[in-house]
Amino acid sequence: MAVTTITPPAPSLLERLKTPRNIGILVALAWMPLMIYVMGTGRIDEGVRNAILLPAIPAVAMLYVIAVTAWKESWIAVLGVSLVSFWFFMAVAAPFLPLADPNAPVAPFATPFSEKKDIFFWLGTDFKGRDMLSRVIWGCQRVLVWGVTATFVAYIIGTIFGLMAGYLSGWWDEFISFFGNVLLSFPVMVLFIVILNYLGPSGFNIVIAVTFASAPAIMRIVRGLALDIKTRDYVFAAQTRGESALWIMVIELLPNVRGPIIVDACLRLGYTTVAITTLTFLGLGLQPPDPDWGLMIREAAKVAMLWKFSYMLLIPALAVSSLILGFNLMADGLREMSLRD
Amino acid sequence: MAGKTNGAANGGGQTPVLECRKLCISYFTRAGEIPAVVDFNMTLMPGEAQGIVGESGCGKSTVALAIMQYLGSNGKIVSGEIFFEGRDMRTMSEEELRDLRGSQIAMVYQEPMASLNPAMRIGDQLSEVPIFHEGASPEEAMERARKMIASVRLPEPNRILNSYPHQISGGQQQRVVIAMALLSNPKLLLLDEPTTALDVTVEAGIVDLINEIAAEFGTSMIYISHNLGLILETCHRITVMYSGEAVEVGTVNDVFDAMRHPYTRGLFASIPLPGADKNSHPLIAIPGQLPLPHERPTGCYFAPRCDFFVAGTCDTGLLPMREVPGDDQHFTRCVRFDELDWQESLGKGISQDVTPPGDVVLRVDDMTKHYEIEEGALFFAGEKKTVKANEKISFVAHEAETVAIVGESGCGKSTFAKVLMGLEDATSGEVLLGNLELGDLPVDKRNPETISKLQMIFQNPFDTLNPSHSIGGQIGRVIRKFGVESDDEKVEDRVMELLDIVKLPRDFAKRRPRQLSGGQKQRVGIARAFAGNPAVVIADEPVSALDVSVQAAVTELLMDIQRENRTTLLFISHDLSVVRYLADRIIVMYLGQIMEQGTTDEIFAPPYHPYTEALLSAVPIADTHVKKRHIVLTGEIPSASNPPKGCPFSTRCAYMIEGTCDVTPPPVRDISAGHQIACHLSVETLDAMEPVIQLGAAAAPEPDVETV
């Protein structure tokens, strides 16, 4: 290698954005407005709500560019992140796109690519005459927000218990693992239905239900990793310098279990999306009239028995599938990259 | 050692078993082509044993895989030829190769457990070889397996044949693997670090076996190892490899006594041979690091680390091997070998004054640690068993003294370290640091000052640092935790100071552990242990996982810091050559008990404890002038949960007195002040022992085989 000293050019904007701190800020910028927007429905003034979403649009775009440049060696991951980012972008940009009101009935039973009442419908309208394109785009907001929130909460709970079971062992492990096994022995859907029937259908209750269903599995993964890592010399070194158990779990163990957890989280986001859509389909999740994929499938279920109107079912179903596929491809790509080096 | 006599028959028109000509092997990765081996030549005659030595990453295992034609999907022989009995292996079909592998060419790997199928009985695995390669009937195959098991000196062949791999010990597993390799009567046996995973006394048995095999079966062998002493004990010729190149080839005697390549010379100067001493003859480490394959310089790959580098001579193109005149096929890849004065000593290193030991810092008195385990009980209270991990350990360590604890796996040295560090309570006895009793004071009850007084350096460099945090952050945490400094700026200053002390560049503070080499990580581990100005540092095999040339540098560094701070060093090791080099006092442990303790000179000279005697004989020494008495222990180390009743060593001891040793625990005899031996033998018998290692004997490395 030739040794020539070239003064490195000033780091590009992209390089400067790639520090963990800046990525954290971007994620917060993209996520917080969307969460406030969705969770604050009916509580915040409409104009303010829309304004809140504005900074999220460039943040999502930048995150997408960063992810693509960082993962360019795995086309699977790039494809996955493209699908996921597309829906995220749609979610934050929905109020600003030139779309028809998703709840306004215009012309019922218009098939895709047809004109009715002098309006061209790209994806047609549903049985009540609401624009499908607009509903599909608006509908991703709630699935994304509640799906990601629920998975995130499940991860926090699962990781805490997993670290405790794995690191503290003994009675802690016995108790936590036993409780986890009891929860895991329920079929997931039954558990969901029981919890939501008891608590009543709402977004927050979906978070609770998903946490109960997912946290035990997450706990097991983290517990296994913690059991392995706690035999490493650096943990031994921390113990012998008198660090507390909490410090060892958070500082020594947690950063080293993060790799497999991130991959699993992407997969689990997919499962949670399926679960939320299914719950809504069963009428246990998010409530009408606001658009939601699961709700759209539920409402279209009867009409779509006719072949001509099956698009009402297929369009939201494809939307859900593409989002889940995006999450799964991302997980595959991340795993592939982590195995390479 | 008989294997060494029948092999030197070179020439005579015999076809070599194996011939490699100008072999170049590359791996193809995402980063492009990585040349792993460049211009490798080797001619192996029937019955000959050749050794390949080199540090990790020098390409020695790649050569073995290339000979098996088993390089994997991304490895490829780029140019050159491999002839097996005159046939070019590169033109053979996959079918022909399969016939060859395991029947004509057999390989023994480093990890015996990984080479055996855990789900099959050993007998079935062994009989597969004749069934597959020779179409033998199952009964005939099993019969041959039984014979082979007996000829690799395994006791109770029938029991072994009916066991699963996990039911026998590591040494026995490796014997089974060797038996499997020999079953088809191969022409060529490749041994890739076959004893690295084993204990020294077990290793000595395997080395013995390998030599017997060479004599009995006339098998040609290629012995790959990083240990020069093992090569001396097993091989006729040796190839020294560095960064993918063979740098020196010749007979063992030529290369060991009249090496003609600076790397070989540096290698010998950096291993602790019996003449070395930490004060008067310190080790001389090879400066710098092994270059990465894509960063190799043009010309001599060793040039950046070589004292004799001359620009314009050493850095012009690929260097050819040149023959050393007067020797028996002795080649070197040094262009300047005939200009250099090889007699001139390599400099003596900087000799140091002997550090006088100070007051007693650590006193261990009758310390005992037992574990209670319950067996096989799920609902009922099972049979309680006591594992005696440490039994009545007593010794003292003074300020600025190095006390080595020597023993094989299962001897209780790790348990002892845990008790000292406060992760386990002692069952009984006392551990006094200064005036403070530590035996029943767990680490979370100790105050920061006490904790910082007693620190530890760990064995595995890849495990010693948390991969998620920066080097500076990890050292800084220790400084804060021990209350040395609390101000951010001062902590940073202290981190920089510590990096200077362990001779690492200051910008390493911002790096992550994965950007460091093994030796550098170990230096950080040392910096971390010394961050709180400890009084006692426990070093658990701190250099055993490192390469030879790096080992010397880290050992020297540790000695320097110790000298500077007058720290007491408890050096846990299984390697008696390192221990002889750096320890002031030695404690020999076996199955949780101290067998012998005394100063280094007392341990290495008679009278010995019989176990010390065997241990001394087992350690391979890379010096042709050393005469060693040959003692090979039979049997395996007993389990600590079921130790022998009397003396723990009685099951393997050659001096065992029936009715005494196996029933009564041995008395601790004071031979002289501070020199204690726990043995039933009378002082006269012990005194009458001959020294195991004798220096300055004739150049012939042929040790007498003595049956004791």
mmCIF file of C-alpha atoms in Angstrom, chain A residues 1 73 231-237 239-244 247 250-253 255-256 258 337 340-341, chain B residues 30 294-295 418 421 423 443 451 454-456 458-460 463-469 477-478 481-482 528:
data_model
loop_
_atom_site.group_PDB
_atom_site.id
_atom_site.type_symbol
_atom_site.label_atom_id
_atom_site.label_comp_id
_atom_site.label_asym_id
_atom_site.label_seq_id
_atom_site.Cartn_x
_atom_site.Cartn_y
_atom_site.Cartn_z
ATOM 1 C CA MET A 1 0.000 0.000 0.000
ATOM 2 C CA GLU A 73 -23.492 -5.034 1.056
ATOM 3 C CA THR A 231 -18.845 -16.620 32.094
ATOM 4 C CA ARG A 232 -16.565 -14.233 30.187
ATOM 5 C CA ASP A 233 -13.516 -12.850 31.892
ATOM 6 C CA TYR A 234 -14.635 -9.247 31.608
ATOM 7 C CA VAL A 235 -17.681 -10.000 33.712
ATOM 8 C CA PHE A 236 -15.420 -11.773 36.177
ATOM 9 C CA ALA A 237 -13.201 -8.671 36.152
ATOM 10 C CA GLN A 239 -17.263 -8.722 39.748
ATOM 11 C CA THR A 240 -13.796 -8.696 41.240
ATOM 12 C CA ARG A 241 -13.659 -4.925 41.242
ATOM 13 C CA GLY A 242 -16.853 -4.915 43.251
ATOM 14 C CA GLU A 243 -19.387 -3.707 40.700
ATOM 15 C CA SER A 244 -23.045 -4.112 41.668
ATOM 16 C CA TRP A 247 -24.147 -2.244 36.856
ATOM 17 C CA VAL A 250 -26.711 -2.909 32.283
ATOM 18 C CA ILE A 251 -23.160 -1.967 31.345
ATOM 19 C CA GLU A 252 -21.355 -5.260 30.843
ATOM 20 C CA LEU A 253 -24.080 -7.608 29.614
ATOM 21 C CA PRO A 255 -24.490 -4.008 25.117
ATOM 22 C CA ASN A 256 -23.258 -7.473 24.235
ATOM 23 C CA ARG A 258 -27.811 -6.284 21.542
ATOM 24 C CA MET A 337 -24.222 -9.207 7.718
ATOM 25 C CA ARG A 340 -20.080 -12.332 7.634
ATOM 26 C CA ASP A 341 -17.495 -10.779 9.916
ATOM 27 C CA ARG B 30 -14.905 -10.079 -0.303
ATOM 28 C CA HIS B 294 -2.438 -7.592 2.424
ATOM 29 C CA GLU B 295 0.085 -5.386 4.213
ATOM 30 C CA LYS B 418 -11.748 -17.151 43.182
ATOM 31 C CA MET B 421 -10.743 -12.445 44.823
ATOM 32 C CA LEU B 423 -16.080 -14.623 44.644
ATOM 33 C CA VAL B 443 -16.105 -9.056 47.273
ATOM 34 C CA ILE B 451 -10.374 -4.612 46.294
ATOM 35 C CA LEU B 454 -5.859 -7.405 44.968
ATOM 36 C CA GLN B 455 -6.334 -7.513 41.219
ATOM 37 C CA MET B 456 -6.245 -10.092 38.499
ATOM 38 C CA PHE B 458 -6.904 -13.069 32.904
ATOM 39 C CA GLN B 459 -5.895 -15.815 30.569
ATOM 40 C CA ASN B 460 -7.889 -15.317 27.415
ATOM 41 C CA ASP B 463 -12.410 -12.433 26.741
ATOM 42 C CA THR B 464 -10.678 -10.051 29.043
ATOM 43 C CA LEU B 465 -12.123 -6.835 27.606
ATOM 44 C CA ASN B 466 -15.760 -5.984 27.043
ATOM 45 C CA PRO B 467 -16.147 -5.717 23.258
ATOM 46 C CA SER B 468 -18.767 -2.988 23.590
ATOM 47 C CA HIS B 469 -16.750 -0.345 25.401
ATOM 48 C CA ARG B 477 -13.941 2.886 35.113
ATOM 49 C CA VAL B 478 -11.429 0.975 37.231
ATOM 50 C CA LYS B 481 -14.227 2.683 41.008
ATOM 51 C CA PHE B 482 -11.117 2.380 43.134
ATOM 52 C CA ARG B 528 -6.435 -2.413 34.091
#
